[in-house]
Short mmCIF file of C-alpha atoms and ligand atoms in Angstrom, two decimals:
data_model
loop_
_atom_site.label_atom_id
_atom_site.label_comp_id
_atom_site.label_asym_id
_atom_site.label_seq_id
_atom_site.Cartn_x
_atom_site.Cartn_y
_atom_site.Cartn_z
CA UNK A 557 13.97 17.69 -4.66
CA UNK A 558 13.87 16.49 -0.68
CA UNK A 559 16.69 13.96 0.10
CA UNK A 560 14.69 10.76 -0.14
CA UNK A 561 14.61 9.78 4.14
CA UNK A 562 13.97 5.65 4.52
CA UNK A 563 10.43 5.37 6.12
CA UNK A 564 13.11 3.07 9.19
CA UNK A 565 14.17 6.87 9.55
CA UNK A 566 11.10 8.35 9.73
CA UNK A 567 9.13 5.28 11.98
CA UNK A 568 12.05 6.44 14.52
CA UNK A 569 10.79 9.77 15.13
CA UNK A 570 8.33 8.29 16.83
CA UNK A 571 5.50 10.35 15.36
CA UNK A 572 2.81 8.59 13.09
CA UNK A 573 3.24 8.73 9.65
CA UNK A 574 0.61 9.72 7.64
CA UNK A 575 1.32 8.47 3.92
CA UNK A 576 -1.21 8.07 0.67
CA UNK A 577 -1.20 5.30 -2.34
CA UNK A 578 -1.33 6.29 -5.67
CA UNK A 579 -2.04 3.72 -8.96
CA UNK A 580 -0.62 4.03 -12.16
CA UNK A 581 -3.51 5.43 -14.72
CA UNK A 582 -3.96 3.08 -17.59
CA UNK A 583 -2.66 5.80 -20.22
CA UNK A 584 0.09 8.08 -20.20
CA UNK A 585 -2.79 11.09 -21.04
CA UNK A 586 -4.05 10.87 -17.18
CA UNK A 587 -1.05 10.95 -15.74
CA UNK A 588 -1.38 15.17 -15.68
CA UNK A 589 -4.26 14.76 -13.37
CA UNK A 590 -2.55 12.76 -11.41
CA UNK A 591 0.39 14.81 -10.76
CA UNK A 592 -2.28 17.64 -10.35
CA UNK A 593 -3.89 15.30 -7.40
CA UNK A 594 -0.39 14.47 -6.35
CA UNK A 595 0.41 18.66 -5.90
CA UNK A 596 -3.04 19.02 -4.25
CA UNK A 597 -2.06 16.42 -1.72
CA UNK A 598 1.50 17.73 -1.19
CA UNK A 599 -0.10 20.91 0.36
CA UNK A 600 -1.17 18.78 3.30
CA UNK A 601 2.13 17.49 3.85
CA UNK A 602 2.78 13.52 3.58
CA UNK A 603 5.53 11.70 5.34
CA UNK A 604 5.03 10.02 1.78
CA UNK A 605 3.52 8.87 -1.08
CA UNK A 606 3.58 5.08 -2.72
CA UNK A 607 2.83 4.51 -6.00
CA UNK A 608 1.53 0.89 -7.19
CA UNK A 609 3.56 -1.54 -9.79
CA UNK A 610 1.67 -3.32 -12.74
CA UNK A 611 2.95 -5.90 -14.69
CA UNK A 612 3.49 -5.35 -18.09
CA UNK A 613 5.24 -2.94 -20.18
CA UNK A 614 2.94 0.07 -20.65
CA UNK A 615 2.25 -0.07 -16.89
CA UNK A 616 5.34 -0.53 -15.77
CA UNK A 617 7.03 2.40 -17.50
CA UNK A 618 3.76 4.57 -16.11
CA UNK A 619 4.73 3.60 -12.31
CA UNK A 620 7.73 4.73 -12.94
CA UNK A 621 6.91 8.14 -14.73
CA UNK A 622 4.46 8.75 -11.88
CA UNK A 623 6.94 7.68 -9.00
CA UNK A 624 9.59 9.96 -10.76
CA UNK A 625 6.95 12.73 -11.36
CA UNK A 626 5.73 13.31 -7.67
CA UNK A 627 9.61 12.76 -6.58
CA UNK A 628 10.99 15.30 -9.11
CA UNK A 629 8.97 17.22 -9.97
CA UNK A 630 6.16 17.86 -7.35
CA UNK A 631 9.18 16.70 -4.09
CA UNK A 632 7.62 14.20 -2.36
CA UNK A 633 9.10 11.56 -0.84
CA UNK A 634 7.99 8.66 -2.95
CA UNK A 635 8.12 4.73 -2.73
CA UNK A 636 7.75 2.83 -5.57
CA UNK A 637 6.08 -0.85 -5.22
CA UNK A 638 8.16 -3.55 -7.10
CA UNK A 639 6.17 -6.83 -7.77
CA UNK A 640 7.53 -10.25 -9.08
CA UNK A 641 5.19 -10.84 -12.14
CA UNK A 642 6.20 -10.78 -15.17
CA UNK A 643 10.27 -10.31 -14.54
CA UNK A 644 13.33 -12.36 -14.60
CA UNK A 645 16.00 -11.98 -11.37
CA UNK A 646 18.29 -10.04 -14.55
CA UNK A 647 15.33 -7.85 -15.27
CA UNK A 648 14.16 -7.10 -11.48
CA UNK A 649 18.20 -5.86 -11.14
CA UNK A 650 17.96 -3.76 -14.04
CA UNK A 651 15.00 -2.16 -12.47
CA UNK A 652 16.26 -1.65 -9.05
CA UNK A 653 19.27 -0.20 -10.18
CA UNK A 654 17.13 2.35 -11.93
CA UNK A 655 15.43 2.97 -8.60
CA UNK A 656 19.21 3.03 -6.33
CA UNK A 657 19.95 5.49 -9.36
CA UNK A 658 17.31 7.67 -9.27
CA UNK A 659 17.55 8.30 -5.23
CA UNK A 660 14.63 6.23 -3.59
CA UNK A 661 15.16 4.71 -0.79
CA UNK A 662 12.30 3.04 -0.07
CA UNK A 663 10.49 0.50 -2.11
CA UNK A 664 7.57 -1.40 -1.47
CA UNK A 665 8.49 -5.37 -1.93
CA UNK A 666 5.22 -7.28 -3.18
CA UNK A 667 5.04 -11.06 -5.18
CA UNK A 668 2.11 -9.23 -6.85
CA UNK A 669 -1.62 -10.15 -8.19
CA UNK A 670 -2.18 -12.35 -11.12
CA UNK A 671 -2.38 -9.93 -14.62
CA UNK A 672 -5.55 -9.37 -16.25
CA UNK A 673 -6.74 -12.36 -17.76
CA UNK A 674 -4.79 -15.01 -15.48
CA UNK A 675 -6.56 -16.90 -12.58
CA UNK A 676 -3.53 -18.12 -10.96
CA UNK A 677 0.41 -15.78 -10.15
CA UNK A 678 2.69 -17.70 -12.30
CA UNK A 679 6.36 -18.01 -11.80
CA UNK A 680 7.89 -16.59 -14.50
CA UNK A 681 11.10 -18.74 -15.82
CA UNK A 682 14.27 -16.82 -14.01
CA UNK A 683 12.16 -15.11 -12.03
CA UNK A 684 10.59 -15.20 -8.19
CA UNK A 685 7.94 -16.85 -6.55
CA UNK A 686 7.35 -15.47 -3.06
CA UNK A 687 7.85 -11.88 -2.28
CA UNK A 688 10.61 -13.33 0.26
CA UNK A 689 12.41 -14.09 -2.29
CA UNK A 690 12.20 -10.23 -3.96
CA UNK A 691 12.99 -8.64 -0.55
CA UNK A 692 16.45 -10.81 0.09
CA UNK A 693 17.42 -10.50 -3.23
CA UNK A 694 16.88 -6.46 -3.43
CA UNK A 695 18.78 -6.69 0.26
CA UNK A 696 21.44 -8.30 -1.48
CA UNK A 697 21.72 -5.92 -3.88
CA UNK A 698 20.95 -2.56 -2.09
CA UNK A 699 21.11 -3.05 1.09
CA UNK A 700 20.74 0.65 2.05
CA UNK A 701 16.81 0.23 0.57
CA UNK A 702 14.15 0.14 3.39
CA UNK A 703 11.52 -2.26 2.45
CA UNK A 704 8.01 -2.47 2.90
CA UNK A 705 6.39 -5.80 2.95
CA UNK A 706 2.37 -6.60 2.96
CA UNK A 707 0.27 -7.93 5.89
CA UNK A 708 -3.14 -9.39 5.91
CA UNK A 709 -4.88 -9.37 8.94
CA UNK A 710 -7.92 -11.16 7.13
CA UNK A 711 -5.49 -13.66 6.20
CA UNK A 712 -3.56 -13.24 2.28
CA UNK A 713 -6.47 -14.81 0.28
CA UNK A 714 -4.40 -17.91 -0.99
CA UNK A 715 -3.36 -18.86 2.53
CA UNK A 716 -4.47 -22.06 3.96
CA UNK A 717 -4.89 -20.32 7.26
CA UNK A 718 -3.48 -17.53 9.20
CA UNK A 719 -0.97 -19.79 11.04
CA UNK A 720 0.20 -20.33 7.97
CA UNK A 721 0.15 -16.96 6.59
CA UNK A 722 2.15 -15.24 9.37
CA UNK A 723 4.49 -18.04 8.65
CA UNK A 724 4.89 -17.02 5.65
CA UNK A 725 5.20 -13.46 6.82
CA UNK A 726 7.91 -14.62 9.27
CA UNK A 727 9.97 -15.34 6.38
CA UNK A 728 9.62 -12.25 4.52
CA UNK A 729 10.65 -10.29 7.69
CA UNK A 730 13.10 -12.26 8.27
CA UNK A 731 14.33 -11.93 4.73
CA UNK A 732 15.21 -7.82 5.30
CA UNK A 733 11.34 -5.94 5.54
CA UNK A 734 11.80 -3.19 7.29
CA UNK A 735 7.93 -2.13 8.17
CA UNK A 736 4.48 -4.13 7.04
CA UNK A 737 1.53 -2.39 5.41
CA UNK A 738 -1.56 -3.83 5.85
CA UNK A 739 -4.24 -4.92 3.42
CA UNK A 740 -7.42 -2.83 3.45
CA UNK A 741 -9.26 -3.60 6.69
CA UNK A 742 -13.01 -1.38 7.89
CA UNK A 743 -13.19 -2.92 11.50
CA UNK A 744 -10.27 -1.38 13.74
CA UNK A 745 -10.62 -5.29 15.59
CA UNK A 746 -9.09 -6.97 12.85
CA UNK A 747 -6.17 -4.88 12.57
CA UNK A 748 -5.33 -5.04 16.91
CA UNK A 749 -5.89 -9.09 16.65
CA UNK A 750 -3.54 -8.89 13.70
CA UNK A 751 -0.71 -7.06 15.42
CA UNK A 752 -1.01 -9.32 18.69
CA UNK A 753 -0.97 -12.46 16.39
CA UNK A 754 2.47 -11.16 14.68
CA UNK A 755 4.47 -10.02 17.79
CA UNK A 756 2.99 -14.03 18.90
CA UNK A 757 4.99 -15.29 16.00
CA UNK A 758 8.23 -13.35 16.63
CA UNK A 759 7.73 -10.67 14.41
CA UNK A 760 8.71 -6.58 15.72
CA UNK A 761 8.61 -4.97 12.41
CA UNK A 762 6.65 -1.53 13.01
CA UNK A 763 2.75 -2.46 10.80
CA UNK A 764 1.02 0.49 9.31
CA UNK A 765 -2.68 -0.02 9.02
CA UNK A 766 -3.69 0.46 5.34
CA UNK A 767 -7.34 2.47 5.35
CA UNK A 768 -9.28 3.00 2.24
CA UNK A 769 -12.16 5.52 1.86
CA UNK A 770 -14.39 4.58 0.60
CA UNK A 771 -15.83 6.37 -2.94
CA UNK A 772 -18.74 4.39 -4.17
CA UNK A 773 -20.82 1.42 -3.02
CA UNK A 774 -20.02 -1.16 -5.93
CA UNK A 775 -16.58 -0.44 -6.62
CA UNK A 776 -16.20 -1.29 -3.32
CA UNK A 777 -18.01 -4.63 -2.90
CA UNK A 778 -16.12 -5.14 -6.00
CA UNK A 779 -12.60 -4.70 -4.04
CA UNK A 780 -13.33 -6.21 -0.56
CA UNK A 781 -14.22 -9.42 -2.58
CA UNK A 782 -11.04 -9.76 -4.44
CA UNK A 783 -9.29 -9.13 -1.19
CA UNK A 784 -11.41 -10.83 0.74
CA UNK A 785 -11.72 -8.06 3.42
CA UNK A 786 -14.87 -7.89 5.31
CA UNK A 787 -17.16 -4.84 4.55
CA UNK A 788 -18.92 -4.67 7.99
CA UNK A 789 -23.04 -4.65 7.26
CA UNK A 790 -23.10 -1.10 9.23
CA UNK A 791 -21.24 0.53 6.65
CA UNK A 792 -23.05 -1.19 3.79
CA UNK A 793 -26.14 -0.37 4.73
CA UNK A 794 -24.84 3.56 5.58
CA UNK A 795 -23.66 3.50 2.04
CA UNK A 796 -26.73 2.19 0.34
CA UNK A 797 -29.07 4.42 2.18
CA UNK A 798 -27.19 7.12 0.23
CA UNK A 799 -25.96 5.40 -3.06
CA UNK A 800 -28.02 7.61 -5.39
CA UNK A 801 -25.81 10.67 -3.84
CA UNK A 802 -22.33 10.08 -4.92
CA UNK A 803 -21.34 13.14 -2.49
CA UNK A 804 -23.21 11.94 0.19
CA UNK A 805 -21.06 8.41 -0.17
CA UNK A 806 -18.21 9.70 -0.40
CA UNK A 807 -18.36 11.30 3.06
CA UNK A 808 -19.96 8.22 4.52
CA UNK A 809 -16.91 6.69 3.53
CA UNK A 810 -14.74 9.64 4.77
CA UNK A 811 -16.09 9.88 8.00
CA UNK A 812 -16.03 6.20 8.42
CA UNK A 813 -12.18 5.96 7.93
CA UNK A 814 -11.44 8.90 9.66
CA UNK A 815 -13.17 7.66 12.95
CA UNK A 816 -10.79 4.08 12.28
CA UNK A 817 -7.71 6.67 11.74
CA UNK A 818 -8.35 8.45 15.08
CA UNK A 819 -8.72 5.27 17.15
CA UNK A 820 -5.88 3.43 15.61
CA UNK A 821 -3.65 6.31 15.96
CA UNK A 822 -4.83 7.02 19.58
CA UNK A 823 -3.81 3.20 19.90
CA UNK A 824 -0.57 3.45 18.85
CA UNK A 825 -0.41 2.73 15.23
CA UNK A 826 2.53 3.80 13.65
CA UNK A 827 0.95 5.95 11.01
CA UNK A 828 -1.54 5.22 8.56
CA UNK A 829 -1.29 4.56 4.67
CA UNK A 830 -4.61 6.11 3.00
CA UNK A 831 -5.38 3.87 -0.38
CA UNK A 832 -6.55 7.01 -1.85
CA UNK A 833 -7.81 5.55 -5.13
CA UNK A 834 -5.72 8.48 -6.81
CA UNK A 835 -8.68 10.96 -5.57
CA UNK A 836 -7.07 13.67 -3.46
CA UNK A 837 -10.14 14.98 -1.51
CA UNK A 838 -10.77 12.32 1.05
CA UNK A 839 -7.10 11.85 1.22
CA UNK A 840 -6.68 15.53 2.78
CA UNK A 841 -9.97 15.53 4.70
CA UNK A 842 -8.78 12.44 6.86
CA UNK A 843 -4.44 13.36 7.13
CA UNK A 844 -5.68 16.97 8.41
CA UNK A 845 -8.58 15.47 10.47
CA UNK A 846 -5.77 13.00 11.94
CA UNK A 847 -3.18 15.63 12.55
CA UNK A 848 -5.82 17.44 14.20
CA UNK A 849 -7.08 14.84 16.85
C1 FAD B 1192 0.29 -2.76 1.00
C2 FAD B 1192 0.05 -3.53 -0.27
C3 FAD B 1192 0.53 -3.04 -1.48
C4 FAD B 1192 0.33 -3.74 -2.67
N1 FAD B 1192 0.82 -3.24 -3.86
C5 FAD B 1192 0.70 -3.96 -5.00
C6 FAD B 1192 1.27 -3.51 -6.23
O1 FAD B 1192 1.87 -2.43 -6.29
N2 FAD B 1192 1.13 -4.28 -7.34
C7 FAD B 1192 0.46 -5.50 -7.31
O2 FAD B 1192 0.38 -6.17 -8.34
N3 FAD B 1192 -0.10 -5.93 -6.16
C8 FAD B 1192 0.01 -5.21 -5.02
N4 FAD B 1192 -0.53 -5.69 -3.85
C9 FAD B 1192 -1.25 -6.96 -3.86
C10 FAD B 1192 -0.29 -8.17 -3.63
O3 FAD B 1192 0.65 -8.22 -4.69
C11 FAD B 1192 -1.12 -9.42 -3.58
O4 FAD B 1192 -1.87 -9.47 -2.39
C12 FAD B 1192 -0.37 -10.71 -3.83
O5 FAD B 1192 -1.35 -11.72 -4.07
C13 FAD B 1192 0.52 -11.16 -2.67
O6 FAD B 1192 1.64 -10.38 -2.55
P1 FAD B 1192 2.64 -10.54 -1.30
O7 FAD B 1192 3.75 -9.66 -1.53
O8 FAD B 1192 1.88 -10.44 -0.03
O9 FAD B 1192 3.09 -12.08 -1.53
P2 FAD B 1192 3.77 -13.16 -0.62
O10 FAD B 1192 4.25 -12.63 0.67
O11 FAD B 1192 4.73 -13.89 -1.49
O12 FAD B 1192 2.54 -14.14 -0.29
C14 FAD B 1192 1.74 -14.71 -1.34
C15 FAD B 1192 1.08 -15.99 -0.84
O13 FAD B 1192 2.06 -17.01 -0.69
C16 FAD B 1192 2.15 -17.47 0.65
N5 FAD B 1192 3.59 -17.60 0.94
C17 FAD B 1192 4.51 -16.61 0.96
N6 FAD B 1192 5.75 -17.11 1.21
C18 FAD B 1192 5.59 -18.44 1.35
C19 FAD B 1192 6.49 -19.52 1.59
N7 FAD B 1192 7.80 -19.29 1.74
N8 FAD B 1192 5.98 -20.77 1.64
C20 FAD B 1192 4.66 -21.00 1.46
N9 FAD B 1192 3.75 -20.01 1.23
C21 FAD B 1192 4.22 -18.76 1.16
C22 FAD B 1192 1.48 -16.39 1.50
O14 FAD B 1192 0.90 -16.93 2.68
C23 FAD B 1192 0.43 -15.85 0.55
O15 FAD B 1192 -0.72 -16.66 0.56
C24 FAD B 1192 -0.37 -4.98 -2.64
C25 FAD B 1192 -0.88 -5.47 -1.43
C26 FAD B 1192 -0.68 -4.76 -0.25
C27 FAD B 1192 -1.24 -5.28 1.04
#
């Protein structure tokens, strides 16, 4: 099992890291093929791997067998995500001590969507309602965790306005993040405007770009409208000229993020974090196409 390196650590190498998102599966029967997917995209080298946090006991527990899975057992470097919902201050301890325990170093501090079924995040009773709050507590408590803390540069969909919104993000920096992932963006624009718009508001903190390939044309429509990132009309209309071909999508949507990974890298992003939708494929077509550029 690698010593787990803080991604502070590995930012100051000053090479860009290329790192991949896993989700929790919904049972604990598909975690195997995850893990599989997980060894398949260890040959291909990561700076590291995240794995997503869902509310909710079943999920929850799943996160954490996955996180401790591609740690353990296939030695990645691995940061678990730790949302808000759901969890008292006693509760989010408990579970951050497990983390401290277990060796990571790096954990991914989020307020976290709404569960199933709810409209609106709710505060639960004891518990936090900005992800601010999350990252000074767990700073508090460990301070020898690196946090990462999310950006929008399409503006956090319950924002009034971006002004407000890098505000917002101004606290949370300023609260102990250590480096900001984005939120899913397909226009490289969005993503330079963002960056210039944060360093305007005080902000230094290294900001990965977050790139998702993309796998099938309704799935994503589906996702860029609950984030509310754009899905320019070039790439639509690429993907629907295709949709009957679920091959021929797919490497629409490869190609399309590997020619955003080359230019923002070329640019001088700091890396790039592939939202991999747990397929490993894509994910190694576009790290070994970026290490090759
Ligand atoms: C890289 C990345 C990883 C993610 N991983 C997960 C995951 O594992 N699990 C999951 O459930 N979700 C995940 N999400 C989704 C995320 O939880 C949602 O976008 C959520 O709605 C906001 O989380 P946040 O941490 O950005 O919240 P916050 O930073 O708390 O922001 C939430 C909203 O409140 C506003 N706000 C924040 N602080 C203040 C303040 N002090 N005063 C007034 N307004 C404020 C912000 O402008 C924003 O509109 C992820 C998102 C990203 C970009």
């Amino acid at each position: 099992m690698p010593k787990q390196q803080t991604i502070s650590e590995l930012l100051e190498k000053g090479r860009p890291l290329l790192s991949v998102e896993f989700f929790p599966p919904k049972t604990a029967e598909s975690i195997e093929p995850l893990v599989q997917a997980g060894k398949r995209i260890s040959t291909c080298n990561p700076d590291f791997v995240s794995v997503t946090y869902g509310a909710g006991g079943s999920t929850r527990d799943l996160s954490a067998t996955v996180s401790r899975r591609m740690k353990d057992e296939v030695g990645l470097q691995v940061m678990p995500h730790l949302t808000c919902v759901g969890s008292t201050q006693a509760e989010l301890g408990e579970i951050l001590d497990d983390f401290h325990n277990e060796g990571y170093r790096n954990i991914m501090a989020l307020r976290g969507d709404p569960p199933q079924g709810q409209s609106d995040f709710q505060v639960t009773e004891g518990g936090f309602k900005y992800a601010s709050d999350l990252v000074a507590f767990i700073k508090d408590r460990h301070p020898d965790i690196c946090l990462g803390i999310a950006g929008y540069p399409e503006k956090h969909p319950e924002a009034e306005s971006l002004k407000s919104d890098l505000d917002a993000l101004k606290i949370k920096a300023d609260a102990g993040g250590s480096f900001i992932t984005t939120q899913l963006f397909f226009e490289n624009a969005a993503y330079f405007e963002y960056v210039d718009q944060v360093r305007a508001h005080g902000i230094n903190l290294p900001i990965i770009p977050g790139i998702m390939p993309v796998l099938a044309l309704k799935q994503i429509k589906r996702i860029t409208q609950l984030c509310q990132s754009e899905l320019p009309r070039a790439l639509e209309s690429q993907l629907s000229e295709v949709e009957s071909d679920p091959e021929a999508v797919r490497r629409v949507g490869v190609e399309w993020a590997m020619r955003q990974v080359e230019e923002l890298i070329e640019k001088g992003a700091p890396g790039v974090h592939i939202y991999a939708l747990n397929k490993a494929k894509s994910a190694i077509e576009i790290i070994n196409a970026a290490r090759n550029a």
